[in-house]
Every structure is written in C-alpha cells, then in structure tokens.
mmCIF file of C-alpha atoms in Angstrom:
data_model
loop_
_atom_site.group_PDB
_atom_site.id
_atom_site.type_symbol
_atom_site.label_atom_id
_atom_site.label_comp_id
_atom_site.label_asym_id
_atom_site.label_seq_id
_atom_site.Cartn_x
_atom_site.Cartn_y
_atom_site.Cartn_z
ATOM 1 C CA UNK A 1 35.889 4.037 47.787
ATOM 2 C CA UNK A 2 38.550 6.125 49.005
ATOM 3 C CA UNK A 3 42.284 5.169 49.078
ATOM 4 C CA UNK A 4 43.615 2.741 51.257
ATOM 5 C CA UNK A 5 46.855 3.271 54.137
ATOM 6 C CA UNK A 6 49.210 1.343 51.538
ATOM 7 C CA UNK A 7 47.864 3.274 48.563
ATOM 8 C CA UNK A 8 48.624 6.561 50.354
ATOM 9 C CA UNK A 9 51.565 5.690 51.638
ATOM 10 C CA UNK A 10 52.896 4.602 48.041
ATOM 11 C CA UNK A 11 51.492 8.076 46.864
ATOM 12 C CA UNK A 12 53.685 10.182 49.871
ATOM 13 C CA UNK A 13 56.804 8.048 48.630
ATOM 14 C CA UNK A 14 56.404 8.696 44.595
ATOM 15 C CA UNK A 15 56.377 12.527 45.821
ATOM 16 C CA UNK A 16 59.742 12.214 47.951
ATOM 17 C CA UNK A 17 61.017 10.025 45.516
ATOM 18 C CA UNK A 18 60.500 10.959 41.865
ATOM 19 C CA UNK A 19 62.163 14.583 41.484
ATOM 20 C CA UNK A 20 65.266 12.326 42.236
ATOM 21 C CA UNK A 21 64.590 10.180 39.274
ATOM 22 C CA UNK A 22 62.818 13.233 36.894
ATOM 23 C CA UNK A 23 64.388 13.776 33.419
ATOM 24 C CA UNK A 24 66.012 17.338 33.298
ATOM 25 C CA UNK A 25 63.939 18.987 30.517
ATOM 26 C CA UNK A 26 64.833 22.959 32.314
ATOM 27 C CA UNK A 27 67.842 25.293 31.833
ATOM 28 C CA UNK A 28 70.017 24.972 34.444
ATOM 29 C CA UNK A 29 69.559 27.960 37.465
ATOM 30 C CA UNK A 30 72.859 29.225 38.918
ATOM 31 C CA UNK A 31 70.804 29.721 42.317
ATOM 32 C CA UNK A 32 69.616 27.151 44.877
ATOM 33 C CA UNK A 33 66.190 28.209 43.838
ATOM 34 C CA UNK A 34 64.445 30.759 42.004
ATOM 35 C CA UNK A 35 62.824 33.983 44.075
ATOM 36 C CA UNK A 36 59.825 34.801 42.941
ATOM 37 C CA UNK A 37 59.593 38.773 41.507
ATOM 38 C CA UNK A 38 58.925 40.796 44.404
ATOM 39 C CA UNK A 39 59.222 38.211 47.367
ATOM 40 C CA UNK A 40 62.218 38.775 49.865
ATOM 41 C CA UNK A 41 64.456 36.359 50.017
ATOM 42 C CA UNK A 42 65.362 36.896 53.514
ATOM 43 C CA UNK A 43 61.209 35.885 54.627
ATOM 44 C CA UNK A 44 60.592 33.092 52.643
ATOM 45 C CA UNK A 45 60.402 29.865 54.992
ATOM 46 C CA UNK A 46 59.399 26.257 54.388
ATOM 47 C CA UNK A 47 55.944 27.588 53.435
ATOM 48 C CA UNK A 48 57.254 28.563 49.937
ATOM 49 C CA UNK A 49 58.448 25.198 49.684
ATOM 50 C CA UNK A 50 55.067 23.635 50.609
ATOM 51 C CA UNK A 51 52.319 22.910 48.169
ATOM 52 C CA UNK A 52 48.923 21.324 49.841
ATOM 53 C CA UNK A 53 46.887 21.529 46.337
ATOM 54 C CA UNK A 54 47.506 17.593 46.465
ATOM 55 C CA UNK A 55 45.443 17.482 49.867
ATOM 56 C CA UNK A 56 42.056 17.204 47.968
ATOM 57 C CA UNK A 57 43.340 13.647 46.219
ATOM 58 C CA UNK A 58 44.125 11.616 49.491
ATOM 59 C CA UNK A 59 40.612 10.091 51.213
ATOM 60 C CA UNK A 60 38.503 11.526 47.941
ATOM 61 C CA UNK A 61 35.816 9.443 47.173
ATOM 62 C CA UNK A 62 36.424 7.603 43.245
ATOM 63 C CA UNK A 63 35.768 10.072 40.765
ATOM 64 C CA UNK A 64 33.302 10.827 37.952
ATOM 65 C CA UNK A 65 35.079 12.833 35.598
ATOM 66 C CA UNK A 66 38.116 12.254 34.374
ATOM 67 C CA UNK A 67 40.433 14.752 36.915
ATOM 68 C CA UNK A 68 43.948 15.934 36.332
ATOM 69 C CA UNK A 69 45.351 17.608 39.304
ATOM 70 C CA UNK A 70 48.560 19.539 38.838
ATOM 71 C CA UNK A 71 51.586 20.683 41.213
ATOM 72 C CA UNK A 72 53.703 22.598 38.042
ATOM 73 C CA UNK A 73 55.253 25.779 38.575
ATOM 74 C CA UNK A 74 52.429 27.861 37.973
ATOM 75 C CA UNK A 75 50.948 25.668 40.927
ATOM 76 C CA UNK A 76 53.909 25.816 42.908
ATOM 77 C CA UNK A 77 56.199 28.930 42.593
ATOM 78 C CA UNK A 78 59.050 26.846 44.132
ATOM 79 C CA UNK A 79 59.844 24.492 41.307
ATOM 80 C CA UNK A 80 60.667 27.431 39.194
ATOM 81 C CA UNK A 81 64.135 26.003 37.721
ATOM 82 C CA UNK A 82 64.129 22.589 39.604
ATOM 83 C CA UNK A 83 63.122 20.703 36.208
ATOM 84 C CA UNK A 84 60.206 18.199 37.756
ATOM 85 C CA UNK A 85 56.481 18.154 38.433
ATOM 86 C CA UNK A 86 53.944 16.165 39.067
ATOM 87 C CA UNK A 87 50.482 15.178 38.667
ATOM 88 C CA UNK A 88 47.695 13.245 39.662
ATOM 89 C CA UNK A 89 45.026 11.530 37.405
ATOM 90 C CA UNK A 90 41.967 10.280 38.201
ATOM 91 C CA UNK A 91 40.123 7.625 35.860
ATOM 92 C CA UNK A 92 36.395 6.518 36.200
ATOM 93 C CA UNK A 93 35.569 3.412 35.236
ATOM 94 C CA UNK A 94 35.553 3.336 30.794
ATOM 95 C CA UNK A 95 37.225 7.118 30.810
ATOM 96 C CA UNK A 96 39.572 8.097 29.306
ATOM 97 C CA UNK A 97 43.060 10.620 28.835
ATOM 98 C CA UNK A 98 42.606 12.031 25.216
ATOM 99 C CA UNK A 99 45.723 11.601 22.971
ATOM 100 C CA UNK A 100 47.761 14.486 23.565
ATOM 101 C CA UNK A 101 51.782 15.240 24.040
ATOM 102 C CA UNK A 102 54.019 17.022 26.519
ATOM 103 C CA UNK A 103 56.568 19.348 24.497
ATOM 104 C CA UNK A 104 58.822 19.458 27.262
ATOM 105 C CA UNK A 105 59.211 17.028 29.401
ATOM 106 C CA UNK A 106 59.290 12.737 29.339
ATOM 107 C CA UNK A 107 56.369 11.512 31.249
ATOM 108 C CA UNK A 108 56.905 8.383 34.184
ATOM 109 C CA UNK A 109 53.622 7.443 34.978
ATOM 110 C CA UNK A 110 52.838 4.923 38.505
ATOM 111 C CA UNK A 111 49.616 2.934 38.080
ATOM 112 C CA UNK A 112 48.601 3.231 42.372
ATOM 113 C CA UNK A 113 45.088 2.036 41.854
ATOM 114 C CA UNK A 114 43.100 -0.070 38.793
ATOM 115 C CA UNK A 115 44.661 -1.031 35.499
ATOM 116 C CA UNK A 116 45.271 1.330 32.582
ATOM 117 C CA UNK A 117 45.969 0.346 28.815
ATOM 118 C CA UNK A 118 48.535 3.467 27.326
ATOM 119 C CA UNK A 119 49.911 4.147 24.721
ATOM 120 C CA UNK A 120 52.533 6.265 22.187
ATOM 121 C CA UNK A 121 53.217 6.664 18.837
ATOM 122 C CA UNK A 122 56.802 6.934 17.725
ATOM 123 C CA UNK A 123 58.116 9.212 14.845
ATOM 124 C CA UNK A 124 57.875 6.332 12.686
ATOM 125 C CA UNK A 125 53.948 6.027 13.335
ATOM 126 C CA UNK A 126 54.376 2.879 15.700
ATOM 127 C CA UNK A 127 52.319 2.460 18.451
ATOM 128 C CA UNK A 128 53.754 0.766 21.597
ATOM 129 C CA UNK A 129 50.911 -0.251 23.411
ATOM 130 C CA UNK A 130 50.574 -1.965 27.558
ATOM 131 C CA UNK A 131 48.121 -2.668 30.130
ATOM 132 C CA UNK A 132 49.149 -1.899 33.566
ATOM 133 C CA UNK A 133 48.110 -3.086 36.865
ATOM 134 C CA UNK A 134 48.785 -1.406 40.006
ATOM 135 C CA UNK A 135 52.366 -0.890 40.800
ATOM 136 C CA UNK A 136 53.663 -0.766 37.565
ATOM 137 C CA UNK A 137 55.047 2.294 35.686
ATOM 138 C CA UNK A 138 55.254 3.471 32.254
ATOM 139 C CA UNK A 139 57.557 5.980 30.787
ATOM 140 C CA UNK A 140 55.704 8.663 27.672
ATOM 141 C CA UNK A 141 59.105 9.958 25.648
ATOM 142 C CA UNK A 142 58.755 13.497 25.786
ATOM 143 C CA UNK A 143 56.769 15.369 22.688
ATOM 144 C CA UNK A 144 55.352 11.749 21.299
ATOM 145 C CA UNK A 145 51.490 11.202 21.662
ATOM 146 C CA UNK A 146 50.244 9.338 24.029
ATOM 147 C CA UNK A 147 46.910 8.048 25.595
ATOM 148 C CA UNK A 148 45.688 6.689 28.783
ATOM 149 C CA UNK A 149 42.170 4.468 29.289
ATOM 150 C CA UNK A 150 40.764 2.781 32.095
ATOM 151 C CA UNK A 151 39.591 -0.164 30.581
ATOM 152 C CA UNK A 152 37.850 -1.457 34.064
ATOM 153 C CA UNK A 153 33.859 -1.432 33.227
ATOM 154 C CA UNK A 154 33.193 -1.398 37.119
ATOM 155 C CA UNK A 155 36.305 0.240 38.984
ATOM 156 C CA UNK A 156 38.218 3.719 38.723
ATOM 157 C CA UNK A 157 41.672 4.156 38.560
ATOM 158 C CA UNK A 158 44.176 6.418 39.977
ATOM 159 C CA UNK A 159 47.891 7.403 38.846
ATOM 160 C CA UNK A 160 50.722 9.880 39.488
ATOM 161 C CA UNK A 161 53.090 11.052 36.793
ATOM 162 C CA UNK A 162 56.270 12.643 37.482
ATOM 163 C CA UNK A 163 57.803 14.933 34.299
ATOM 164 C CA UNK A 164 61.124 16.184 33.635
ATOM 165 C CA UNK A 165 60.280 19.730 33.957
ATOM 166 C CA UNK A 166 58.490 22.434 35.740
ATOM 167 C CA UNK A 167 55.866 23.735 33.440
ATOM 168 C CA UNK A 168 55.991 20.271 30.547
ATOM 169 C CA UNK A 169 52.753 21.732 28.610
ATOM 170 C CA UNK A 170 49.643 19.667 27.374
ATOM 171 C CA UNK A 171 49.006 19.623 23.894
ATOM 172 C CA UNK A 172 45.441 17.844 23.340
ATOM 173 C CA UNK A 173 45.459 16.793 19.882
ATOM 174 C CA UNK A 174 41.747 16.126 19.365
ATOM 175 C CA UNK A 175 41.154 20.270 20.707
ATOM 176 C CA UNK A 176 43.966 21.451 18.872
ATOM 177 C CA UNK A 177 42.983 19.873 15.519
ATOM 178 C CA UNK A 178 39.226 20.662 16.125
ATOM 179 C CA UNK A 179 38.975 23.259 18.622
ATOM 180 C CA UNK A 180 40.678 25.729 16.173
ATOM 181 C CA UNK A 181 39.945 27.527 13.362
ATOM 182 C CA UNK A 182 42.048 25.089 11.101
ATOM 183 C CA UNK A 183 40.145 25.203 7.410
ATOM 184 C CA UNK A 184 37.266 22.223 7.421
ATOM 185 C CA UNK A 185 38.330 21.431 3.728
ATOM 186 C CA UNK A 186 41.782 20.959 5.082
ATOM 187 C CA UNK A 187 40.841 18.862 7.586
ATOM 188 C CA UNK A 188 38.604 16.661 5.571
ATOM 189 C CA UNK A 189 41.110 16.013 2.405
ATOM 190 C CA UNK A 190 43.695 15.393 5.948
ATOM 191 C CA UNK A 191 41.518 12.783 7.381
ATOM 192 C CA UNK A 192 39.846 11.583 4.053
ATOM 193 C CA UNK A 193 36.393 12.257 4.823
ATOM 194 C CA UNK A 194 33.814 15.010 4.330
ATOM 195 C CA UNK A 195 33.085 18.427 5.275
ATOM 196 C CA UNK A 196 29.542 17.720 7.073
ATOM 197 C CA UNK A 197 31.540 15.386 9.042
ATOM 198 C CA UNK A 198 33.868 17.710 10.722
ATOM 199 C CA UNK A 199 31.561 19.856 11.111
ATOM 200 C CA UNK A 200 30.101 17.197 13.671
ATOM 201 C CA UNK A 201 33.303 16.638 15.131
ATOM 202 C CA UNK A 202 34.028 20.232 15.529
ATOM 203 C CA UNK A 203 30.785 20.893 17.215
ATOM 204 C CA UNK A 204 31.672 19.005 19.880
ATOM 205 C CA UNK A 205 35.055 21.152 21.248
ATOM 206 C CA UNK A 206 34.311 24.852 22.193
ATOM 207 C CA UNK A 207 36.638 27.273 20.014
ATOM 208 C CA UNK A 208 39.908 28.773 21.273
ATOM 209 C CA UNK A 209 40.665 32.033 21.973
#
C-alpha cells in the first residue's frame, strides 16, 4: 500500500532537515554554490535548485525489488560542493541491501516504514548489529561495511539516508570481490574453500568493465 499523510510528511521534513545535520565529507567551495561548466550564472533560478527525481517514491505502490533511488550530485547538479545527499530505499518483504561501504561519506539512515535489522563491521572485525522500527535512525561510520535486511516475511519497508557528501560512492563488496577478474585460486585459499565453488558464486554477478 502506498504511504500514508504522516509517512510523507516525515519524508518532506528528513529532506528540509538533514543537510543541516549531514557530516561534511567535501572540500570546502569558496562560492555560495558551484556553476555548472557552461551554465550562466546570471539565468539560473530556483529550477537549478529543484530536484523532482524523488516524485516517483511518494504514493508508489510497495515495491518488488529492492530500489535505491538517488538525489547525489550527478542527480542533482546543485549539490556540487554542499557536502550532503540523500537517498531513498525501498525493501520488499525478506530483501535485502548487500554488504557494501560508502568511501566518503557517514551514512544516517531514518527507518519511515517497517523494521530493518543493520549492521557494520568495525576495523577490529566487530559487528554492531540493531533492529529498527519505524522512527528510529541509525548512523553507518563512513568507509565501514554495512548491511540492511527487511526481516518482515509479509510487509516492505521504506527508509531515507542522508550522507555527508555529494557524490559518497557505493562499494558492493559481494560484486567487487566476484564481479571482477580477481584470480579464483586467490579467492578460494581467501575464503578457504574451492575453486568449483567460486566458480558458482561468480556465475551469479555479471563481469565489470
């Protein structure tokens, strides 16, 4: 079912309200804002400052794939320099955000709809572990790994994560490790298994470019 009036409204006031509480993770501009190459100054208007890529989210009907959508600078030209972006996530019911890390940026996730269990691992190879209702938030230190899994069997979940920087990158650690052309023997004597068997698991991720 789509989102309710209270839902919404706490979505409109994490997006007033979180570049105010965003983690610098950007150099610092010596501008207001950043001009884009080639756009006049002197005719840009509120419409540069505008992003509607978020309209699709609000009244959607619950979703069957797990769904990122983005508003990072290459989204939105305007928060070139203004160190925050955001995101939405969608979660069906059982799905789940693959472990993966932000280089740049601290991640402050707001559960709006379901519950959630997350996760990081530390440099010491701890794992800090919660389940979240909605209305609670979480904080990812930036570069650590981190996971996110709708544990509901029946419901979907929803969430919006703020960073501390325009463009904080995704680094998926299950593609990266097996979506590349690391060495299978290497990866087997890493992960103590065989070669046969990452075969399998390699199989499964399309090869990067």
């Amino acid at each position: 079912m789509a989102l309710t009036v209270k839902q919404q409204f706490f979505l409109a006031i994490l997006v007033i309200a979180f570049p105010f509480s965003a983690i610098s993770g950007d150099p610092d501009i010596l501008t207001d804002f950043v001009v884009p190459l080639g756009a006049n100054i002197s005719q840009l208007d509120g419409n540069f400052f505008t992003y509607t890529g978020m309209r699709s989210v609000i009244n959607s009907n619950p979703p069957t794939n797990f769904t990122v959508t983005k508003a990072t600078m290459a989204e939105f030209p305007a928060l070139n320099g203004q160190s925050v972006s955001f995101a939405v996530l969608e979660y069906p019911a059982g799905s789940v955000n693959p472990p993966h890390t932000h280089p740049r940026a601290t991640e402050l996730l707001f559960l709006t709809y379901g519950i959630l269990e997350v996760g990081f691992v530390d440099t010491t190879n701890k794992l800090f572990t919660q389940r979240l209702q909605a209305g609670d938030m979480f904080a990812f230190p930036k570069g650590l790994v981190h996971y996110q899994f709708n544990c509901a069997e029946n419901d979907f979940a929803i969430a919006i994560s703020a960073f501390g920087s325009a463009a904080a990158g995704t680094v998926s650690v299950p593609s990266t490790v097996f979506g590349t052309n690391i060495d299978d023997d290497i990866l087997a004597k890493s992960f103590k298994t065989d070669v046969p068997t990452i075969q399998k698991i390699k199989a499964g991720f399309p090869p990067k470019a």
